[in-house]
mmCIF file of C-alpha atoms and ligand atoms in Angstrom:
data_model
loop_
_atom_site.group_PDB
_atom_site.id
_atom_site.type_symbol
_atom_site.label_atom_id
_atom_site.label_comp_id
_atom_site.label_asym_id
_atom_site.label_seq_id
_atom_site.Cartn_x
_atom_site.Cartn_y
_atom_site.Cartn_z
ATOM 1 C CA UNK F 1 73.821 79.154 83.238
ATOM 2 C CA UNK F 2 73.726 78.986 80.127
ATOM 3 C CA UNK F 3 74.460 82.748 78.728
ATOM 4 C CA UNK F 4 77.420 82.365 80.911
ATOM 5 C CA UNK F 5 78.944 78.903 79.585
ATOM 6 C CA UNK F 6 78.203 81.081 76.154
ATOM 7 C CA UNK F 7 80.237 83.790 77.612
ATOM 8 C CA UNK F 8 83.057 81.510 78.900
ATOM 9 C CA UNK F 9 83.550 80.213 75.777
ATOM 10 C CA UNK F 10 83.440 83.520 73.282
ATOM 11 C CA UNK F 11 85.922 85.131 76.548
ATOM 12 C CA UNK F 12 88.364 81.810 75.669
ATOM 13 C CA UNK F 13 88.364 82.487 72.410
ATOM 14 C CA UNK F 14 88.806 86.162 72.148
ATOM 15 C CA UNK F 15 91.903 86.093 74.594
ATOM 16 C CA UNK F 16 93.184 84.354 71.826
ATOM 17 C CA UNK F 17 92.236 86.766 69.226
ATOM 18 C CA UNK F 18 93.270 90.123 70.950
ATOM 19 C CA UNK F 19 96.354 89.968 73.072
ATOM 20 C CA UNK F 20 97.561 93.461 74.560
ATOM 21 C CA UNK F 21 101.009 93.732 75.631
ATOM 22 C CA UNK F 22 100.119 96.445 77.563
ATOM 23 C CA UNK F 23 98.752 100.248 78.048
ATOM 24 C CA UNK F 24 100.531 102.298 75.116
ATOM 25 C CA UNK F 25 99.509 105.688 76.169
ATOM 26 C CA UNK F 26 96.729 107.847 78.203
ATOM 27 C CA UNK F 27 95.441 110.940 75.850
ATOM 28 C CA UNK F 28 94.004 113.759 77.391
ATOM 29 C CA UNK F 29 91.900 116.620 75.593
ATOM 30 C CA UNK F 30 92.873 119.968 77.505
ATOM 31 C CA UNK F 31 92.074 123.630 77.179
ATOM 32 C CA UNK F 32 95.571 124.445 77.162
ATOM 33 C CA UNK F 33 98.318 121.503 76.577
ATOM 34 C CA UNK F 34 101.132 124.225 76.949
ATOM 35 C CA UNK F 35 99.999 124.640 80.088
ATOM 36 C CA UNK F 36 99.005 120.926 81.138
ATOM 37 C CA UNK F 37 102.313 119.947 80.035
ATOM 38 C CA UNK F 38 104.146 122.121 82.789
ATOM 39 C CA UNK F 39 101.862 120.530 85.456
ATOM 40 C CA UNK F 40 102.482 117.537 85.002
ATOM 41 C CA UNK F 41 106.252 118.125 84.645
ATOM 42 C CA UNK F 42 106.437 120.044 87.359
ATOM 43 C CA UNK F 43 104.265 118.641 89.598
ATOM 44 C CA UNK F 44 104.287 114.904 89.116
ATOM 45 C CA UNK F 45 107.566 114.589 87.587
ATOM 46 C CA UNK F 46 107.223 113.414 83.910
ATOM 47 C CA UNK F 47 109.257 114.453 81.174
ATOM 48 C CA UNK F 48 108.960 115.994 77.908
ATOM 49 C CA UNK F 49 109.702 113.633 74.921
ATOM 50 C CA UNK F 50 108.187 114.452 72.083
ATOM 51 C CA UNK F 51 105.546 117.435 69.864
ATOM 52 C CA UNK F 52 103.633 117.528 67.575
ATOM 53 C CA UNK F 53 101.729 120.861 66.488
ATOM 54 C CA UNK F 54 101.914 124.288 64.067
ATOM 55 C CA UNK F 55 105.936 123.825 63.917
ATOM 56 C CA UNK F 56 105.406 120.542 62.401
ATOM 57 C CA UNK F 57 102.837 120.784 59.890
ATOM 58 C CA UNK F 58 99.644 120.463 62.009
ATOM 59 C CA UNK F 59 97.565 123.166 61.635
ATOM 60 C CA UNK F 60 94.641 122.368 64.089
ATOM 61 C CA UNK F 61 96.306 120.835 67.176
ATOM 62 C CA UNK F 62 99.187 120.264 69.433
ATOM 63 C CA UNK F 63 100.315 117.413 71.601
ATOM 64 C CA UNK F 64 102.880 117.051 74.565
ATOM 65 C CA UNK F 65 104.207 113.756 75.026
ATOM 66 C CA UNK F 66 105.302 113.002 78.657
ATOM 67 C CA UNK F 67 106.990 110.517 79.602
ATOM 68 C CA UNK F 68 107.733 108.594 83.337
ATOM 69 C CA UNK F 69 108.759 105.209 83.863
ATOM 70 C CA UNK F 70 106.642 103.022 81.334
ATOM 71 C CA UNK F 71 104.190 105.986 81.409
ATOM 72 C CA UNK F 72 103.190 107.901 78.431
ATOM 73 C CA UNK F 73 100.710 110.788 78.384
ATOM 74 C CA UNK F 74 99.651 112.562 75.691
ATOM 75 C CA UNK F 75 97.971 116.196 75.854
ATOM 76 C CA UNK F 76 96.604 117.638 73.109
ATOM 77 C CA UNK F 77 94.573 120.727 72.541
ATOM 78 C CA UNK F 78 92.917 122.047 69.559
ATOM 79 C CA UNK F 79 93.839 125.537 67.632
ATOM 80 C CA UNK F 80 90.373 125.652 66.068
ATOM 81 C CA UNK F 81 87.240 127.329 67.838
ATOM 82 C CA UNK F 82 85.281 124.381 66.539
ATOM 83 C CA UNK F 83 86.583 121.092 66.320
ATOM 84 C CA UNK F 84 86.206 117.907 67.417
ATOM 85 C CA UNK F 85 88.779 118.555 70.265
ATOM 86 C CA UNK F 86 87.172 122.189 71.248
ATOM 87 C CA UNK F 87 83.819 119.863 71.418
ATOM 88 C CA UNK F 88 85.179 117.426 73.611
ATOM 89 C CA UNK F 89 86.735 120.080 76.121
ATOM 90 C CA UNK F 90 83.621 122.174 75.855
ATOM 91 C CA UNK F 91 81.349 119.335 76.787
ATOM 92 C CA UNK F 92 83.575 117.247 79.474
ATOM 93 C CA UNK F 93 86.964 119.683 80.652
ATOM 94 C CA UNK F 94 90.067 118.433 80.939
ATOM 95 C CA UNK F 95 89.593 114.695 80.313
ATOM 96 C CA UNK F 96 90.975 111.277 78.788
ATOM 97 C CA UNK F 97 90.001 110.907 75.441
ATOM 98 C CA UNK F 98 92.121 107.846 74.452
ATOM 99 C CA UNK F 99 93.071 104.610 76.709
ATOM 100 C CA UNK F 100 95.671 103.275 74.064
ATOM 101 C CA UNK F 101 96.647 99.443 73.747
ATOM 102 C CA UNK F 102 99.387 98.045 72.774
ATOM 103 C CA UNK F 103 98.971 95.242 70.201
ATOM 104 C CA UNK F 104 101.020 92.925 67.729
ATOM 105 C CA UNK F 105 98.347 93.744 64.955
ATOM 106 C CA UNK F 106 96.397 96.809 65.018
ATOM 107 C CA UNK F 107 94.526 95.540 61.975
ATOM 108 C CA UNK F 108 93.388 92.129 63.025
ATOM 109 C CA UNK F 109 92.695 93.899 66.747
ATOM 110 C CA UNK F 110 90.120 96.643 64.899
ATOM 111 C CA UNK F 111 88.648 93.809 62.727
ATOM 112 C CA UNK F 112 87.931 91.238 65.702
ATOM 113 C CA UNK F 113 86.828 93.912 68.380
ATOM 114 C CA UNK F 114 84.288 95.440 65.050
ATOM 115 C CA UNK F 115 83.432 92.052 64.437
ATOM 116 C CA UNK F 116 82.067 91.209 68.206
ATOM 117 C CA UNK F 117 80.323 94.347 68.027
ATOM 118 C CA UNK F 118 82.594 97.214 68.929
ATOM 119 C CA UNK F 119 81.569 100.622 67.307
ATOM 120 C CA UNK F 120 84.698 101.815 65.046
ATOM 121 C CA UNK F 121 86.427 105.218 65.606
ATOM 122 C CA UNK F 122 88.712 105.233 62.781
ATOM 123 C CA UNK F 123 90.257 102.109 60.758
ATOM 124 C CA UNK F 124 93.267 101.095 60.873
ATOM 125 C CA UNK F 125 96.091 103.092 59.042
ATOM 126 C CA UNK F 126 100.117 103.538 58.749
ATOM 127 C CA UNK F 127 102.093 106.170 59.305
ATOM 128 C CA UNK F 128 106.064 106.411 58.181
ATOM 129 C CA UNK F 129 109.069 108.505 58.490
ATOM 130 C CA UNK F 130 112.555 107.709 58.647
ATOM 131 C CA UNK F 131 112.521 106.205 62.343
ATOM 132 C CA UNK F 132 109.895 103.170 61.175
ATOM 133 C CA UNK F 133 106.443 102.648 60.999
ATOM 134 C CA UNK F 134 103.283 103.102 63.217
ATOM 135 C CA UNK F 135 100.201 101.223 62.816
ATOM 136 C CA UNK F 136 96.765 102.728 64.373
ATOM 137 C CA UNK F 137 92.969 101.644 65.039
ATOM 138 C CA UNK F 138 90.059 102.918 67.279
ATOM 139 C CA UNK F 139 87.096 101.078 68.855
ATOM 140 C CA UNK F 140 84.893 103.519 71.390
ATOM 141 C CA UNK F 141 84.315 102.666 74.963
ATOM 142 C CA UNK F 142 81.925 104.030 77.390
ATOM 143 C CA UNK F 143 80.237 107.864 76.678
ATOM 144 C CA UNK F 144 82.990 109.397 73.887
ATOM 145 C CA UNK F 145 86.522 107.744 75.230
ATOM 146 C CA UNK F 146 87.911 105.490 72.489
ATOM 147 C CA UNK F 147 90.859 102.602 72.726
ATOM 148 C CA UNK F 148 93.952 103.173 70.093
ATOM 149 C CA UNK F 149 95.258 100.156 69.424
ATOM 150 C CA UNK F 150 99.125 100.624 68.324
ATOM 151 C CA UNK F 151 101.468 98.382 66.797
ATOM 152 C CA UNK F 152 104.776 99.916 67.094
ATOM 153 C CA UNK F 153 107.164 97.101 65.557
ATOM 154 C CA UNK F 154 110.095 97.793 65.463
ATOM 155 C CA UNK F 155 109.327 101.981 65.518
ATOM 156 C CA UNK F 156 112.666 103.460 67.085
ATOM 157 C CA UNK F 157 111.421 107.111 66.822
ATOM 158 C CA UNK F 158 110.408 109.137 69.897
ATOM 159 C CA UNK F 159 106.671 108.456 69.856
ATOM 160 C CA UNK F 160 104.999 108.121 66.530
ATOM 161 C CA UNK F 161 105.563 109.306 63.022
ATOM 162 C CA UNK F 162 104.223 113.312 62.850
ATOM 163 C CA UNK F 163 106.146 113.907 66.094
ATOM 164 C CA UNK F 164 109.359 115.337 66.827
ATOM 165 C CA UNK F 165 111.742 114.720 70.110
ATOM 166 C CA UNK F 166 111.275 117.764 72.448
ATOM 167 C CA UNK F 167 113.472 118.129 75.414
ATOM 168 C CA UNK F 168 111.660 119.724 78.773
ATOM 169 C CA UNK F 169 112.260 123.913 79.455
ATOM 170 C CA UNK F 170 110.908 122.971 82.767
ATOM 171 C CA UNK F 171 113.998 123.188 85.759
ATOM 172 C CA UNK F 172 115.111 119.527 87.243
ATOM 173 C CA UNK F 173 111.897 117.723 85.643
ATOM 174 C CA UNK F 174 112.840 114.852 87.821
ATOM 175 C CA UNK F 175 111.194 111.827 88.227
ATOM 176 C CA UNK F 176 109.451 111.122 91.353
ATOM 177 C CA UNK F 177 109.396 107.113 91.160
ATOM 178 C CA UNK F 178 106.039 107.071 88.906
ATOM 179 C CA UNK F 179 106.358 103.270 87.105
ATOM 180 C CA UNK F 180 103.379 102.250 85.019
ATOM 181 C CA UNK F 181 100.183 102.222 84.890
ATOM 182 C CA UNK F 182 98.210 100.007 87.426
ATOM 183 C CA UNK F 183 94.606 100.698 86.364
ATOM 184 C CA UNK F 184 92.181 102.751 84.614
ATOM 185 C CA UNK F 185 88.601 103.196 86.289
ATOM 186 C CA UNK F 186 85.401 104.260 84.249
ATOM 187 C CA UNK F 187 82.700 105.706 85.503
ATOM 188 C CA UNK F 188 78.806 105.063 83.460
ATOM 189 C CA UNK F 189 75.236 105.782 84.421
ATOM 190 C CA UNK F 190 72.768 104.059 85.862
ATOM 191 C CA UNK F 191 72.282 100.362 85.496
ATOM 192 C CA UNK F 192 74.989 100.467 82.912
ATOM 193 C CA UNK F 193 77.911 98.785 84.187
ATOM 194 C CA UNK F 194 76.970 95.169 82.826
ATOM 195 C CA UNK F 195 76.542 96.223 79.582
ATOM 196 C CA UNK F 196 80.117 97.569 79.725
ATOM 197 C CA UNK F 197 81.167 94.339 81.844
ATOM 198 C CA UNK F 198 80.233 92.503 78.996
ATOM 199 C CA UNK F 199 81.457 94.484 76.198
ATOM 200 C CA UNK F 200 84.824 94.230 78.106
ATOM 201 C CA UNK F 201 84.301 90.539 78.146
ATOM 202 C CA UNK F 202 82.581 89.478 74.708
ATOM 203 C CA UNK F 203 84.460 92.415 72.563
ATOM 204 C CA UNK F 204 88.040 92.454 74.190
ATOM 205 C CA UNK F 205 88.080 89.086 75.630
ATOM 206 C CA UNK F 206 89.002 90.561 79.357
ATOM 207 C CA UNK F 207 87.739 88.629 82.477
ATOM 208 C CA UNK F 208 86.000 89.773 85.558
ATOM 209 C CA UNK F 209 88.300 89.827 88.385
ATOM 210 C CA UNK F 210 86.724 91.028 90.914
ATOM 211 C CA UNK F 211 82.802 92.497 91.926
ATOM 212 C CA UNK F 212 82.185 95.053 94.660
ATOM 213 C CA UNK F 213 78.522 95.982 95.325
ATOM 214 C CA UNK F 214 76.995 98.713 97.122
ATOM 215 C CA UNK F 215 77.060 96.625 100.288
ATOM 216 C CA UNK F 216 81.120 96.716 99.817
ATOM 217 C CA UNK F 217 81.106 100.376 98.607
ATOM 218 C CA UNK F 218 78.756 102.639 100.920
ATOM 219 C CA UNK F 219 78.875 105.198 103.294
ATOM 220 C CA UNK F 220 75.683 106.541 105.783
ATOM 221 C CA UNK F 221 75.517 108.672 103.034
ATOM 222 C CA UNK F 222 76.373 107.275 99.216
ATOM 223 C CA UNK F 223 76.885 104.369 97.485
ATOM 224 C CA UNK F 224 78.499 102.727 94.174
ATOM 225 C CA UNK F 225 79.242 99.425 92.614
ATOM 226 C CA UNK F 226 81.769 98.252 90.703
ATOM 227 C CA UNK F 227 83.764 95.601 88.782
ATOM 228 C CA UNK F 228 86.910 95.038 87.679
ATOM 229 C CA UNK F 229 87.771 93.826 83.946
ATOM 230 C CA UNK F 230 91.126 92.673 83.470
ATOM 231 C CA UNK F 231 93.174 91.142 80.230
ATOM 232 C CA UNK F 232 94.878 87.794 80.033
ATOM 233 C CA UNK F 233 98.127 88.533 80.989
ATOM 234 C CA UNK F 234 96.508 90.488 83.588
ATOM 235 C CA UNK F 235 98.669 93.918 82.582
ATOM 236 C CA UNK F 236 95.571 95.961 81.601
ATOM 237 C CA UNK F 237 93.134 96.459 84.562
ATOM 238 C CA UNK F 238 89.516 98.307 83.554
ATOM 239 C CA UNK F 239 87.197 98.598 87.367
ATOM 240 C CA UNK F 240 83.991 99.995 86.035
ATOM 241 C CA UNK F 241 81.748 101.975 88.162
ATOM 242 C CA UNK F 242 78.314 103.270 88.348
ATOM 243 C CA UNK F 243 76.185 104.852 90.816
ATOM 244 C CA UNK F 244 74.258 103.625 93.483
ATOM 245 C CA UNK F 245 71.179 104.333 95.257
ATOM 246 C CA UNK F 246 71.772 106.066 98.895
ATOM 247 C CA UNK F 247 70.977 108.773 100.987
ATOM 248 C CA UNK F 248 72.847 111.450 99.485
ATOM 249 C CA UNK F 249 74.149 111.695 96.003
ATOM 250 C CA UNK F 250 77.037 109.229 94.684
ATOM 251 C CA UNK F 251 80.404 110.393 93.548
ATOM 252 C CA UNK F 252 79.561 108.507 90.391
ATOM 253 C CA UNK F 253 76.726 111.258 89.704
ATOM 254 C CA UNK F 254 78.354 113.917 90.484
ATOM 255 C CA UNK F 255 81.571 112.855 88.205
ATOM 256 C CA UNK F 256 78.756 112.343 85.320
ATOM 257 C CA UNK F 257 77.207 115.806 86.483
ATOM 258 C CA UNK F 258 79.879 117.224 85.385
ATOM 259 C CA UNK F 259 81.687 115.322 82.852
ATOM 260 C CA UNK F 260 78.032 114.868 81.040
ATOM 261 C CA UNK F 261 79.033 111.393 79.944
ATOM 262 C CA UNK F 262 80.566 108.041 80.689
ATOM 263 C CA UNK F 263 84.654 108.991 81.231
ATOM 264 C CA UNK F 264 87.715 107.897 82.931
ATOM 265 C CA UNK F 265 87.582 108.243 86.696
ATOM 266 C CA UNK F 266 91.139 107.756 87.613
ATOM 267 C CA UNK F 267 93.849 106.310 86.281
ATOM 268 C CA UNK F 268 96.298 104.475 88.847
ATOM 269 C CA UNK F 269 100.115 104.849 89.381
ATOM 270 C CA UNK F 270 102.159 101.932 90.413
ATOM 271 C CA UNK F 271 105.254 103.118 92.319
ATOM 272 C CA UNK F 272 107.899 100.862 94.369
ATOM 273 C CA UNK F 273 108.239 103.732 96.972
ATOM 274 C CA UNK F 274 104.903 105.243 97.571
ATOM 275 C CA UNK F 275 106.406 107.327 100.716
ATOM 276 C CA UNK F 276 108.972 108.986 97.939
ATOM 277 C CA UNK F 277 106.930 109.412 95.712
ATOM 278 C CA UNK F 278 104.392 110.962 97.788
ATOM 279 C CA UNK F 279 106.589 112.978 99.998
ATOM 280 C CA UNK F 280 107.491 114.843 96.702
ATOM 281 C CA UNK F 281 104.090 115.325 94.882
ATOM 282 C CA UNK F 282 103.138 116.911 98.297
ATOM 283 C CA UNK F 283 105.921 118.532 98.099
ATOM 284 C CA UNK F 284 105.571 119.825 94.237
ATOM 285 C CA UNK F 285 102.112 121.109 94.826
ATOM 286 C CA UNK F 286 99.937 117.854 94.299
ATOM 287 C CA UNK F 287 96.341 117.372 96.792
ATOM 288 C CA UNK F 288 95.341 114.370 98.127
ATOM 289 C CA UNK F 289 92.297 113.361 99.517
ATOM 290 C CA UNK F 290 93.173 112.844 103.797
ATOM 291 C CA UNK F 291 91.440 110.111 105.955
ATOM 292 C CA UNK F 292 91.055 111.297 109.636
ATOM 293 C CA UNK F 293 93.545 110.274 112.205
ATOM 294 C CA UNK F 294 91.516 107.615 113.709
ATOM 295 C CA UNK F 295 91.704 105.655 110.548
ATOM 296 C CA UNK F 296 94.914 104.593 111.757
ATOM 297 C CA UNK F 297 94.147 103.953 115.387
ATOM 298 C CA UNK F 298 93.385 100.234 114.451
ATOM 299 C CA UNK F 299 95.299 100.340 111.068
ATOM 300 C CA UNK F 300 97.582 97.619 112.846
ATOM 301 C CA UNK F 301 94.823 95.381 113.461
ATOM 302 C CA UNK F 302 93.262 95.573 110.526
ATOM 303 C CA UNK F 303 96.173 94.740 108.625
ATOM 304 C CA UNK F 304 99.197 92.476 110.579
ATOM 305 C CA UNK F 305 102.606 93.260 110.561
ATOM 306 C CA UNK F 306 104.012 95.327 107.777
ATOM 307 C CA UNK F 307 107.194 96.889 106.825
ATOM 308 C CA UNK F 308 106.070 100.536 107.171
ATOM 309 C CA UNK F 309 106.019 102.168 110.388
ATOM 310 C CA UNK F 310 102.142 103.259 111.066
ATOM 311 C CA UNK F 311 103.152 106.977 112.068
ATOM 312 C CA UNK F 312 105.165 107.536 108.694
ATOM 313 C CA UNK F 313 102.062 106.170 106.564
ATOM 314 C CA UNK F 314 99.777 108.860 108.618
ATOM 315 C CA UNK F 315 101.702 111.628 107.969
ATOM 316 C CA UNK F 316 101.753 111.058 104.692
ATOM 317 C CA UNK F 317 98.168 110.064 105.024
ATOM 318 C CA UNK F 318 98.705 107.091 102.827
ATOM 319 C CA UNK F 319 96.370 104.424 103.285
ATOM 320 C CA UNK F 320 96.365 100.060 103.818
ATOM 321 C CA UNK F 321 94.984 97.363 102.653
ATOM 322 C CA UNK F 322 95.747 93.562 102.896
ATOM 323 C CA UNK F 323 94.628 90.586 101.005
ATOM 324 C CA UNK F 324 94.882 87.122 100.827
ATOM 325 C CA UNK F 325 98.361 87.858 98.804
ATOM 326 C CA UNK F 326 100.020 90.588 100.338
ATOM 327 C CA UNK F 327 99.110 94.167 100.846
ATOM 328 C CA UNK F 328 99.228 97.692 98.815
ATOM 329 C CA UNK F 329 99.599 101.139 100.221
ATOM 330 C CA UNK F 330 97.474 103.892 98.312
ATOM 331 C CA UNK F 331 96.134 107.354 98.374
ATOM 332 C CA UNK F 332 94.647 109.404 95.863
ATOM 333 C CA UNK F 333 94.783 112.897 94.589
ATOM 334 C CA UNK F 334 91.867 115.516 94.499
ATOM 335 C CA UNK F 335 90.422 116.279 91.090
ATOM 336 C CA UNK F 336 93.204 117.652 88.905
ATOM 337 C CA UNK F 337 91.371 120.027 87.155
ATOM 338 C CA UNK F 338 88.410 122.585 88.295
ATOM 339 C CA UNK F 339 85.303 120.138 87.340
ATOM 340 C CA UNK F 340 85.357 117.181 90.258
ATOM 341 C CA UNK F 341 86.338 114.783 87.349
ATOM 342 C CA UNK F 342 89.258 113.206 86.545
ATOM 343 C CA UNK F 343 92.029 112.147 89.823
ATOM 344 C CA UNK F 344 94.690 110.167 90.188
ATOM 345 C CA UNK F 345 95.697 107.037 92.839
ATOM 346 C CA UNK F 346 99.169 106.278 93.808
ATOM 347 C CA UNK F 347 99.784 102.712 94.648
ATOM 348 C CA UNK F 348 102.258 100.655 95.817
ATOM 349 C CA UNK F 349 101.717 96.336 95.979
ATOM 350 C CA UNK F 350 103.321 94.423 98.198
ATOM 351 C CA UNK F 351 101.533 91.068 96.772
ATOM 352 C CA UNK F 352 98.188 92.452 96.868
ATOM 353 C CA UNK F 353 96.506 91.992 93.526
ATOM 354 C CA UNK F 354 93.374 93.698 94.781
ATOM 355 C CA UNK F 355 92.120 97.383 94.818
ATOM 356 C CA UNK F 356 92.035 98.442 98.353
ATOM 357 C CA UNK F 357 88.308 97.656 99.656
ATOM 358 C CA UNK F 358 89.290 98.023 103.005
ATOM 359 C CA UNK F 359 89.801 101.589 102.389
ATOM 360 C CA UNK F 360 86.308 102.368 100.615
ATOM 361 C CA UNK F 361 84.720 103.371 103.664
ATOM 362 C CA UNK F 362 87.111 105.796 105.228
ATOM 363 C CA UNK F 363 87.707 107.106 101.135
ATOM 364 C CA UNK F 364 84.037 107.623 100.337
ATOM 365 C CA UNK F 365 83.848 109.581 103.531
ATOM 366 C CA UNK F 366 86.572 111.452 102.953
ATOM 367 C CA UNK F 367 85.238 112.333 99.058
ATOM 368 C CA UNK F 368 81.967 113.180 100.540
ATOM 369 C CA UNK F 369 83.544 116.082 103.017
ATOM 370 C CA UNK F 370 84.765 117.335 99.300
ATOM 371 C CA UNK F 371 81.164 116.891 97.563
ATOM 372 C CA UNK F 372 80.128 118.949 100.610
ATOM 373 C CA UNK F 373 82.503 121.957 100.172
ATOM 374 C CA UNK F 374 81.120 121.741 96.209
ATOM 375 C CA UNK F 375 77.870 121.830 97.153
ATOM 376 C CA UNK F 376 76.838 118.570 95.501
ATOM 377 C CA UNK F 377 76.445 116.382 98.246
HETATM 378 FE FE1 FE2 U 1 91.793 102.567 91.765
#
C-alpha cells in the first residue's frame, strides 16, 4: 500500500509537470520513404504536406510528411549504407521510431521526464526559418522507440523548420474519413510490462486506465496481457502488452521475433464513419484481419440495440463492442509491411471509452489462423 500511495502522489504531481496537448506526429523508419509515401496516399488516403531531403540541404535522409485529419506521419529513410536509420531498418523493418508529443515547453518536458529517470535521446534544441520557431526534445521508451516532445508556438510553417511544403503527384489523394489518433500500443518482453507501466506513470505522469490479463486475453491456443496508460486530459492513450504463457506461441513473441525489440504494435485510427472509411481502404487495396461469420450470429445479444444494421457490419467484417458508456466499432488491418510487425485498427466510439475486450477472443483467433499461414504458430 504503501509504494502505491508513493505512486499516487509522484503521478499527481507529474500531471502537473508534463501536460501534452496531444500526439504531434508518428515517425516511421522505412527502406524506401518514396515508396511508403505512395502507400499510404494511395491506400489510406493521407496527403502530402511537406519534405525534407537532398533538395533541401540534407545529405543523409529524406522525410514525407502526410497528413489526414489531425494525423501526421512522418517517413523517413536514410541515403547512407550505415547510419543510424539503415541500423534501425536493418534490425526491426519498417517501424515507428518516434511517438511525438505535443507540449507547451519542450525544455521543462526533457528536464522533468530526465529528472524522474527517463534516459535522454537528444536535448532540447531550436530550429528557425522565416515561418517561426520549433522547439525539440527526446526521452526513449520501450526497446529503441523514443518520444519527441514539440513545442510548436506559434510555428505557421508546413511542419517544422528544414522542411518545405510538397503537394501530392499521387491522383485524387482523397481522404477517407481518417481523424486522429486514438491509441498507440507497445509491445515488450517478458515480465516487462510493469516496469513500463510505471515508467509511464512515475516519468510521464500518465494513469492506468484499464488492466486486461491473460484470463481477459486468451485463446485455446495463446495468451497476452496488457494495460492501458493514459495522460490527464485523457488525449494520449499508451496499452502496453507483453506475452503470455499458453499453448502455442503469443502474438507478442512473434511481433518481438521479428521486430528483435520492444516496438509499436499498432497505432489506432479514430474515424466518425468506420463503414466509409472502411468500404474504401478495402477498396484502395488495404487487408484486414476477418472474424468468421458466426461471430455475428449473437453479435445482437452481446451488444443491445445499435444504430448499425448487423449484416452491413459483417460484410465489412467490422467488429462490436459495448461498455458501460456506449459502444465502438473496430477492425484492424494485417501487418503493413512483410515482417508480422507493425498494423493498424480503425475505430469508431459511440461513448465507449474502452478498447474492445469483447472482441479479443474472436481477434486472437483470427491472428492465430495468420501465425499459422507464417509458420510461427
Ligand atoms: Fe487497439
Amino acid at each position: 500500500m504503501d509504494t502505491l500511495t508513493a505512486t499516487d502522489v509522484q503521478t499527481t504531481q507529474a500531471v502537473d509537470f508534463l501536460p501534452l496537448k496531444g500526439t504531434d506526429y508518428v515517425e516511421f523508419y522505412v527502406g524506401n520513404a518514396k515508396q511508403s509515401a505512395y502507400y499510404y496516399q494511395a491506400a489510406f488516403g493521407f496527403e502530402l504536406v511537406a519534405y525534407a531531403g537532398p533538395e533541401t540541404g540534407l545529405r543523409d535522409r529524406a522525410s514525407y510528411v502526410l497528413q489526414q485529419g489531425k494525423i501526421r506521419f512522418v517517413l523517413t529513410t536514410s541515403l547512407l549504407p550505415e547510419s543510424d536509420i539503415t541500423k534501425h531498418v536493418a534490425l526491426h523493418g519498417d517501424g515507428v521510431k518516434v511517438m511525438a508529443l505535443w507540449v507547451d515547453d519542450a525544455r521543462s518536458a526533457w528536464e522533468e521526464t530526465t529528472k524522474r529517470g527517463a534516459k535522454s535521446a537528444f536535448e532540447p534544441y531550436t530550429l528557425e526559418d522565416e515561418h517561426g520557431s520549433v522547439t525539440l526534445s527526446g526521452i526513449y521508451t520501450y526497446g529503441e522507440t523514443i518520444h519527441t516532445f514539440v513545442e510548436r508556438t506559434n510555428y505557421s510553417g508546413p511542419f517544422m523548420p528544414g522542411f518545405v511544403a510538397k503537394s501530392s503527384a499521387v491522383p485524387q489523394p482523397t481522404s477517407v474519413g481518417l481523424l486522429h489518433v486514438d491509441h498507440c500500443v507497445g509491445n515488450v518482453g517478458w515480465g516487462e510490462m510493469n516496469q513500463w507501466v510505471k515508467f509511464y506513470e512515475d516519468v510521464m505522469g500518465f494513469k492506468l486506465l484499464l488492466t486486461f490479463d491473460d484470463e481477459d486475453i486468451s485463446t485455446e491456443y495463446s495468451a497476452l496481457m496488457s494495460k492501458v496508460m493514459s495522460n490527464g486530459n485523457g488525449y494520449v492513450k499508451f496499452p502496453i502488452n507483453e506475452p503470455a504463457e499458453g499453448k502455442k506461441k503469443s502474438q507478442i513473441e512473434e511481433y518481438l521475433d521479428y521486430y528483435h525489440t520492444p516496438g509499436v504494435q499498432h497505432v489506432a485510427i479514430a474515424t466518425k464513419d468506420i463503414r466509409t472509411t472502411v468500404t474504401e481502404l478495402r477498396r484502395r487495396g488495404v487487408e484486414f484481419l476477418s472474424v468468421p461469420a458466426s461471430y455475428y450470429e449473437d453479435l445482437a445479444e452481446r451488444v443491445g440495440a445499435i444504430d448499425e444494421d448487423i449484416e452491413s457490419l459483417k460484410a465489412l467484417n467490422l467488429l462490436v463492442d459495448r461498455d458501460d458508456e456506449g459502444y465502438l466499432l473496430q477492425i484492424f488491418t494485417k501487418p503493413v509491411e512483410d515482417r508480422p510487425t507493425v498494423f493498424y485498427e480503425i475505430i469508431q466510439r459511440k461513448g465507449a471509452k474502452s478498447f474492445g475486450k469483447g472482441n479479443f477472443k474472436a481477434l486472437f483467433e483470427s491472428i492465430e489462423r495468420e501465425q499459422a499461414l507464417r509458420g510461427n504458430l
